[in-house]
mmCIF file of C-alpha atoms in Angstrom:
data_model
loop_
_atom_site.group_PDB
_atom_site.id
_atom_site.type_symbol
_atom_site.label_atom_id
_atom_site.label_comp_id
_atom_site.label_asym_id
_atom_site.label_seq_id
_atom_site.Cartn_x
_atom_site.Cartn_y
_atom_site.Cartn_z
ATOM 1 C CA MET A 205 -18.443 57.497 181.001
ATOM 2 C CA ASP A 206 -19.557 54.192 179.707
ATOM 3 C CA LEU A 207 -18.408 52.537 176.368
ATOM 4 C CA ASN A 208 -21.473 53.773 174.475
ATOM 5 C CA GLU A 209 -21.077 57.256 175.613
ATOM 6 C CA PHE A 210 -17.327 57.152 174.813
ATOM 7 C CA ILE A 211 -18.179 55.975 171.264
ATOM 8 C CA THR A 212 -20.531 58.793 170.901
ATOM 9 C CA ALA A 213 -18.151 61.461 172.108
ATOM 10 C CA PHE A 214 -15.296 59.817 169.966
ATOM 11 C CA ALA A 215 -17.393 59.880 166.872
ATOM 12 C CA GLU A 216 -18.233 63.593 167.311
ATOM 13 C CA GLN A 217 -14.573 64.429 166.629
ATOM 14 C CA PHE A 218 -14.875 63.109 163.128
ATOM 15 C CA ASP A 219 -16.253 65.399 160.384
ATOM 16 C CA GLU A 220 -16.488 63.080 157.402
ATOM 17 C CA THR A 221 -17.190 59.880 158.875
ATOM 18 C CA SER A 222 -20.801 59.068 159.854
ATOM 19 C CA PRO A 223 -21.209 58.088 163.602
ATOM 20 C CA SER A 224 -23.005 55.004 162.420
ATOM 21 C CA GLU A 225 -19.567 53.727 161.016
ATOM 22 C CA ILE A 226 -17.985 54.025 164.469
ATOM 23 C CA ASN A 227 -18.296 51.272 167.007
ATOM 24 C CA ALA A 228 -16.225 49.588 169.605
ATOM 25 C CA HIS A 229 -14.492 47.379 166.911
ATOM 26 C CA THR A 230 -13.663 50.217 164.523
ATOM 27 C CA ASP A 231 -10.013 50.678 163.649
ATOM 28 C CA TYR A 232 -10.344 54.467 163.604
ATOM 29 C CA ARG A 233 -6.732 54.756 162.147
ATOM 30 C CA ASP A 234 -8.258 53.584 158.803
ATOM 31 C CA LEU A 235 -11.012 56.226 158.744
ATOM 32 C CA VAL A 236 -10.826 58.598 155.877
ATOM 33 C CA ASP A 237 -10.627 61.619 158.167
ATOM 34 C CA TRP A 238 -8.217 60.214 160.766
ATOM 35 C CA GLY A 239 -5.153 62.511 161.167
ATOM 36 C CA SER A 240 -3.378 64.825 163.277
ATOM 37 C CA LEU A 241 -6.110 67.427 163.780
ATOM 38 C CA THR A 242 -8.759 64.603 164.617
ATOM 39 C CA ALA A 243 -6.224 63.094 167.136
ATOM 40 C CA LEU A 244 -5.856 66.509 168.630
ATOM 41 C CA SER A 245 -9.614 66.805 169.033
ATOM 42 C CA VAL A 246 -9.744 63.313 170.606
ATOM 43 C CA ILE A 247 -7.002 64.287 173.065
ATOM 44 C CA ALA A 248 -8.904 67.351 174.024
ATOM 45 C CA MET A 249 -12.141 65.457 174.316
ATOM 46 C CA VAL A 250 -10.603 62.908 176.599
ATOM 47 C CA LYS A 251 -9.186 65.645 178.887
ATOM 48 C CA THR A 252 -12.327 67.747 179.021
ATOM 49 C CA GLN A 253 -14.887 65.003 179.161
ATOM 50 C CA MET A 254 -13.014 62.333 181.016
ATOM 51 C CA ASN A 255 -10.423 64.313 182.831
ATOM 52 C CA LYS A 256 -7.809 61.862 181.546
ATOM 53 C CA LYS A 257 -4.523 62.109 179.466
ATOM 54 C CA VAL A 258 -3.956 60.206 176.238
ATOM 55 C CA THR A 259 -0.765 60.762 174.105
ATOM 56 C CA GLY A 260 -0.587 60.893 170.387
ATOM 57 C CA GLU A 261 1.489 57.627 170.497
ATOM 58 C CA GLU A 262 -1.169 55.862 172.428
ATOM 59 C CA LEU A 263 -3.921 57.015 170.056
ATOM 60 C CA TYR A 264 -1.871 55.764 167.187
ATOM 61 C CA SER A 265 -1.090 52.470 168.731
ATOM 62 C CA CYS A 266 -4.585 51.333 169.903
ATOM 63 C CA PRO A 267 -6.185 49.099 167.257
ATOM 64 C CA THR A 268 -9.701 49.923 167.875
ATOM 65 C CA VAL A 269 -12.050 52.378 169.715
ATOM 66 C CA GLY A 270 -12.789 49.657 172.328
ATOM 67 C CA ASP A 271 -9.188 49.187 173.003
ATOM 68 C CA LEU A 272 -8.715 52.979 173.429
ATOM 69 C CA TYR A 273 -11.597 53.014 175.947
ATOM 70 C CA ASN A 274 -10.066 50.145 177.881
ATOM 71 C CA LEU A 275 -6.661 51.908 177.895
ATOM 72 C CA LEU A 276 -8.212 55.179 179.271
ATOM 73 C CA ASN A 277 -10.256 53.256 181.777
ATOM 74 C CA SER A 278 -6.925 51.589 183.000
ATOM 75 C CA LYS A 279 -5.352 54.901 183.807
ATOM 76 C CA MET B 259 7.536 99.161 161.948
ATOM 77 C CA GLU B 260 10.597 98.062 159.799
ATOM 78 C CA LEU B 261 10.184 94.491 158.493
ATOM 79 C CA ILE B 262 12.666 91.916 160.089
ATOM 80 C CA LYS B 263 14.424 89.764 157.690
ATOM 81 C CA LEU B 264 15.565 86.292 158.443
ATOM 82 C CA SER B 265 18.873 84.965 157.129
ATOM 83 C CA PRO B 266 18.466 82.541 154.192
ATOM 84 C CA ASP B 267 20.512 80.165 156.490
ATOM 85 C CA PHE B 268 17.853 80.526 159.269
ATOM 86 C CA SER B 269 17.388 77.312 161.111
ATOM 87 C CA LEU B 270 15.622 76.507 164.601
ATOM 88 C CA GLU B 271 15.009 73.265 166.546
ATOM 89 C CA LYS B 272 12.102 73.118 168.847
ATOM 90 C CA TYR B 273 9.532 70.640 170.246
ATOM 91 C CA GLY B 274 11.381 67.978 168.404
ATOM 92 C CA VAL B 275 11.151 69.541 164.966
ATOM 93 C CA GLN B 276 13.782 71.162 162.920
ATOM 94 C CA VAL B 277 12.913 74.231 160.808
ATOM 95 C CA ARG B 278 14.651 76.019 157.920
ATOM 96 C CA LEU B 279 13.663 78.208 154.990
ATOM 97 C CA VAL B 280 12.506 76.609 151.740
ATOM 98 C CA ASN B 281 15.101 76.532 148.946
ATOM 99 C CA GLU B 282 14.965 75.480 145.278
ATOM 100 C CA ASP B 283 16.048 71.921 146.182
ATOM 101 C CA ASP B 284 12.650 71.551 148.004
ATOM 102 C CA ALA B 285 10.505 72.018 144.767
ATOM 103 C CA ASP B 286 10.031 68.192 144.209
ATOM 104 C CA PHE B 287 8.918 67.656 147.802
ATOM 105 C CA ILE B 288 6.590 70.669 147.807
ATOM 106 C CA LEU B 289 5.168 69.673 144.439
ATOM 107 C CA ARG B 290 4.340 66.087 145.782
ATOM 108 C CA LEU B 291 2.557 67.704 148.614
ATOM 109 C CA ARG B 292 0.714 70.266 146.599
ATOM 110 C CA THR B 293 -0.391 67.833 143.875
ATOM 111 C CA ASP B 294 -1.616 65.220 146.395
ATOM 112 C CA SER B 295 -5.391 65.174 145.808
ATOM 113 C CA LYS B 296 -6.306 64.569 149.528
ATOM 114 C CA LEU B 297 -3.711 66.772 151.163
ATOM 115 C CA SER B 298 -4.211 69.801 148.836
ATOM 116 C CA ARG B 299 -8.053 69.772 148.866
ATOM 117 C CA TYR B 300 -8.297 73.266 150.503
ATOM 118 C CA ILE B 301 -5.334 75.046 149.026
ATOM 119 C CA HIS B 302 -4.833 76.999 145.847
ATOM 120 C CA SER B 303 -4.230 74.437 142.885
ATOM 121 C CA THR B 304 -0.508 73.955 141.516
ATOM 122 C CA ASP B 305 0.442 72.842 138.191
ATOM 123 C CA ASN B 306 2.484 69.528 138.341
ATOM 124 C CA ASP B 307 5.467 71.055 136.806
ATOM 125 C CA LEU B 308 8.790 70.941 138.565
ATOM 126 C CA GLU B 309 10.329 73.813 136.599
ATOM 127 C CA LYS B 310 7.359 76.133 137.431
ATOM 128 C CA GLN B 311 7.611 75.169 141.008
ATOM 129 C CA LYS B 312 11.407 76.017 140.964
ATOM 130 C CA GLU B 313 10.661 79.316 139.164
ATOM 131 C CA TRP B 314 8.054 79.971 142.038
ATOM 132 C CA ILE B 315 10.567 79.440 144.660
ATOM 133 C CA ARG B 316 13.080 81.698 142.927
ATOM 134 C CA GLY B 317 10.391 84.437 143.097
ATOM 135 C CA TYR B 318 9.658 83.651 146.671
ATOM 136 C CA LYS B 319 13.293 83.988 147.577
ATOM 137 C CA GLU B 320 13.047 87.619 146.448
ATOM 138 C CA ARG B 321 10.161 88.168 148.731
ATOM 139 C CA GLU B 322 11.970 86.450 151.589
ATOM 140 C CA ALA B 323 14.933 88.882 151.009
ATOM 141 C CA GLN B 324 12.499 91.726 151.488
ATOM 142 C CA GLY B 325 11.136 90.272 154.611
ATOM 143 C CA THR B 326 7.462 90.115 153.241
ATOM 144 C CA GLU B 327 7.266 86.275 153.121
ATOM 145 C CA PHE B 328 8.833 83.313 154.837
ATOM 146 C CA TYR B 329 8.222 79.621 153.665
ATOM 147 C CA PHE B 330 9.278 77.164 156.309
ATOM 148 C CA MET B 331 10.433 73.515 155.756
ATOM 149 C CA PHE B 332 9.900 71.444 158.832
ATOM 150 C CA LEU B 333 11.941 68.306 159.268
ATOM 151 C CA HIS B 334 11.362 65.381 161.551
ATOM 152 C CA ASN B 335 14.449 63.198 162.401
ATOM 153 C CA GLY B 336 16.245 65.076 159.621
ATOM 154 C CA GLU B 337 13.679 64.181 156.802
ATOM 155 C CA ARG B 338 11.343 66.712 155.222
ATOM 156 C CA ALA B 339 7.869 66.458 156.845
ATOM 157 C CA GLY B 340 5.989 69.494 155.691
ATOM 158 C CA VAL B 341 5.725 73.142 155.019
ATOM 159 C CA ARG B 342 3.932 76.290 156.287
ATOM 160 C CA ARG B 343 4.138 79.798 154.886
ATOM 161 C CA LEU B 344 3.939 83.269 156.377
ATOM 162 C CA TYR B 345 3.012 85.825 153.687
ATOM 163 C CA SER B 346 1.628 89.256 153.067
ATOM 164 C CA ILE B 347 3.889 90.397 155.886
ATOM 165 C CA LYS B 348 3.273 94.261 156.257
ATOM 166 C CA GLU B 349 4.762 97.183 158.100
ATOM 167 C CA ASP B 350 1.721 97.524 160.164
ATOM 168 C CA GLY B 351 2.530 94.198 161.915
ATOM 169 C CA THR B 352 -0.072 92.015 160.001
ATOM 170 C CA PHE B 353 0.574 88.847 158.097
ATOM 171 C CA THR B 354 -1.346 85.785 156.997
ATOM 172 C CA GLY B 355 -0.433 82.093 157.016
ATOM 173 C CA GLY B 356 -1.027 79.250 154.719
ATOM 174 C CA SER B 357 0.320 76.455 152.482
ATOM 175 C CA TRP B 358 0.182 74.143 155.829
ATOM 176 C CA LEU B 359 0.885 70.679 154.293
ATOM 177 C CA PHE B 360 2.417 67.715 155.933
ATOM 178 C CA LEU B 361 3.143 64.074 154.989
ATOM 179 C CA PRO B 362 0.345 61.943 156.388
ATOM 180 C CA ASP B 363 2.657 59.333 158.019
ATOM 181 C CA ILE B 364 4.540 61.495 160.457
ATOM 182 C CA PRO B 365 3.821 61.668 164.201
ATOM 183 C CA MET B 366 0.549 63.581 164.930
ATOM 184 C CA SER B 367 2.273 66.339 166.984
ATOM 185 C CA VAL B 368 4.761 67.296 164.204
ATOM 186 C CA SER B 369 2.220 69.191 162.043
ATOM 187 C CA ILE B 370 0.731 70.892 165.043
ATOM 188 C CA VAL B 371 3.818 71.978 166.727
ATOM 189 C CA SER B 372 4.977 73.317 163.167
ATOM 190 C CA MET B 373 1.862 75.533 163.128
ATOM 191 C CA ILE B 374 2.763 76.730 166.600
ATOM 192 C CA ILE B 375 6.444 77.308 165.655
ATOM 193 C CA SER B 376 5.557 79.296 162.623
ATOM 194 C CA LEU B 377 3.319 81.586 164.816
ATOM 195 C CA GLU B 378 6.130 81.957 167.356
ATOM 196 C CA VAL B 379 8.443 83.036 164.806
ATOM 197 C CA ALA B 380 5.873 85.559 163.331
ATOM 198 C CA PHE B 381 4.870 87.003 166.730
ATOM 199 C CA GLY B 382 8.140 86.395 168.700
ATOM 200 C CA MET B 383 11.029 86.763 166.092
ATOM 201 C CA LEU B 384 9.387 89.029 163.525
ATOM 202 C CA HIS B 385 7.496 91.161 166.100
ATOM 203 C CA LEU B 386 4.285 90.862 164.039
ATOM 204 C CA THR B 387 0.963 91.556 165.971
ATOM 205 C CA TYR B 388 -1.907 90.092 163.872
ATOM 206 C CA ASP B 389 -2.556 87.149 161.792
ATOM 207 C CA ASP B 390 -5.097 88.302 159.312
ATOM 208 C CA LEU B 391 -6.938 85.370 157.823
ATOM 209 C CA TYR B 392 -8.136 87.545 154.920
ATOM 210 C CA ASP B 393 -7.879 84.544 152.479
ATOM 211 C CA GLY B 394 -10.347 82.609 154.825
ATOM 212 C CA VAL B 395 -10.858 79.027 155.722
ATOM 213 C CA HIS B 396 -13.442 77.018 153.447
ATOM 214 C CA GLU B 397 -16.444 76.172 155.239
ATOM 215 C CA SER B 398 -15.973 72.568 154.572
ATOM 216 C CA ASN B 399 -12.457 72.541 156.036
ATOM 217 C CA THR B 400 -14.057 71.855 159.386
ATOM 218 C CA LYS B 401 -10.928 70.307 161.096
ATOM 219 C CA VAL B 402 -8.802 73.439 160.361
ATOM 220 C CA ILE B 403 -11.804 75.740 161.477
ATOM 221 C CA LYS B 404 -11.988 73.840 164.764
ATOM 222 C CA PHE B 405 -8.223 73.935 165.148
ATOM 223 C CA CYS B 406 -8.174 77.850 164.348
ATOM 224 C CA LYS B 407 -10.640 78.288 167.031
ATOM 225 C CA MET B 408 -8.395 76.306 169.540
ATOM 226 C CA LEU B 409 -5.575 78.563 168.517
ATOM 227 C CA GLY B 410 -7.847 81.648 169.399
ATOM 228 C CA VAL B 411 -8.724 82.723 165.964
ATOM 229 C CA GLU B 412 -11.840 84.935 165.951
ATOM 230 C CA PHE B 413 -13.884 84.495 162.779
ATOM 231 C CA THR B 414 -15.656 87.722 162.096
ATOM 232 C CA ASP B 415 -17.234 87.408 158.505
ATOM 233 C CA THR B 416 -17.489 85.229 155.477
ATOM 234 C CA ILE B 417 -16.467 85.777 151.782
ATOM 235 C CA ILE B 418 -17.850 83.714 148.887
ATOM 236 C CA ASP B 419 -16.056 82.828 145.628
ATOM 237 C CA GLU B 420 -16.765 80.218 142.938
ATOM 238 C CA LYS B 421 -15.509 77.472 145.375
ATOM 239 C CA GLY B 422 -17.843 78.343 148.130
ATOM 240 C CA LYS B 423 -17.941 80.118 151.462
ATOM 241 C CA TYR B 424 -14.838 81.001 153.532
ATOM 242 C CA PHE B 425 -14.704 82.241 157.043
ATOM 243 C CA ILE B 426 -12.401 85.121 157.642
ATOM 244 C CA GLY B 427 -10.942 86.626 160.863
ATOM 245 C CA GLY B 428 -7.754 86.889 162.614
ATOM 246 C CA LEU B 429 -5.601 86.043 165.588
ATOM 247 C CA THR B 430 -3.897 88.430 167.954
ATOM 248 C CA LYS B 431 -0.473 87.873 169.344
ATOM 249 C CA GLU B 432 -1.862 88.044 172.963
ATOM 250 C CA THR B 433 -4.469 85.339 172.404
ATOM 251 C CA PHE B 434 -2.019 83.045 170.604
ATOM 252 C CA TYR B 435 0.416 83.179 173.533
ATOM 253 C CA LYS B 436 -2.501 82.217 175.864
ATOM 254 C CA ARG B 437 -3.792 79.473 173.738
ATOM 255 C CA GLU B 438 -0.351 77.720 172.635
ATOM 256 C CA LYS B 439 0.386 76.697 176.117
ATOM 257 C CA GLU B 440 -2.951 74.777 176.286
ATOM 258 C CA ILE B 441 -2.396 73.066 172.945
ATOM 259 C CA LEU B 442 1.215 72.106 173.888
ATOM 260 C CA GLU B 443 -0.068 70.786 177.172
ATOM 261 C CA LEU B 444 -2.540 68.577 175.282
ATOM 262 C CA LEU B 445 0.438 67.351 173.318
ATOM 263 C CA ASN B 446 2.409 66.649 176.598
ATOM 264 C CA ILE B 447 4.965 69.271 175.485
ATOM 265 C CA THR B 448 6.317 71.846 177.877
ATOM 266 C CA CYS B 449 7.216 75.274 176.725
#
């Protein structure tokens, strides 16, 4: 999965935020509908679409979508 | 079946979360959660009145003593983190859940495992068999709808009131036990 595909899949986990607001530099933790249930959706998406694992702590410590993508690619 | 009663001193520690039953001293905390406009968008409105909240809890304690309702306070690192309630508990083994509200700044797994713990209590300790979501989930509450589906809730119909459309349905004990393992695994938690 390349970065653009990841951003699209990541943005699909948000219900109130427009996909156009999400790019590699977005601090998703500031988005209005970021929270535990969105985080769980992202964890599930990473598992099913990337076959990788990410923890809640990692999700909350990555500053941007791009940083999260890089973290996942390093696994 | 005869309703099972939990002791007023009931407490449990699981998945890094502590659980006990709500008491009158929790009124201020609950009121803060229930009157937070963002957190309480999809729950029934509550008057911002501490005395009324205490009075409501006194009434709840009577239902708790009868075994028809249990209001859980979840703590993380010994601090109040959020609540979840099982109510309309009936002798036919059905119940419903609600009042699921947590502080936004706690670790993401806390609110999710709290939902799971409340269902483990319902199906495991209270021997209930069916979570009847007769109150429904508002169609705009998409995150909760998605989470309910992850838990195995089957939405079967809709109801409409002045606030809009709600999906109604239910969750069986068997389905919950299958799905909870998958959710705990996503959270890196072992049963």
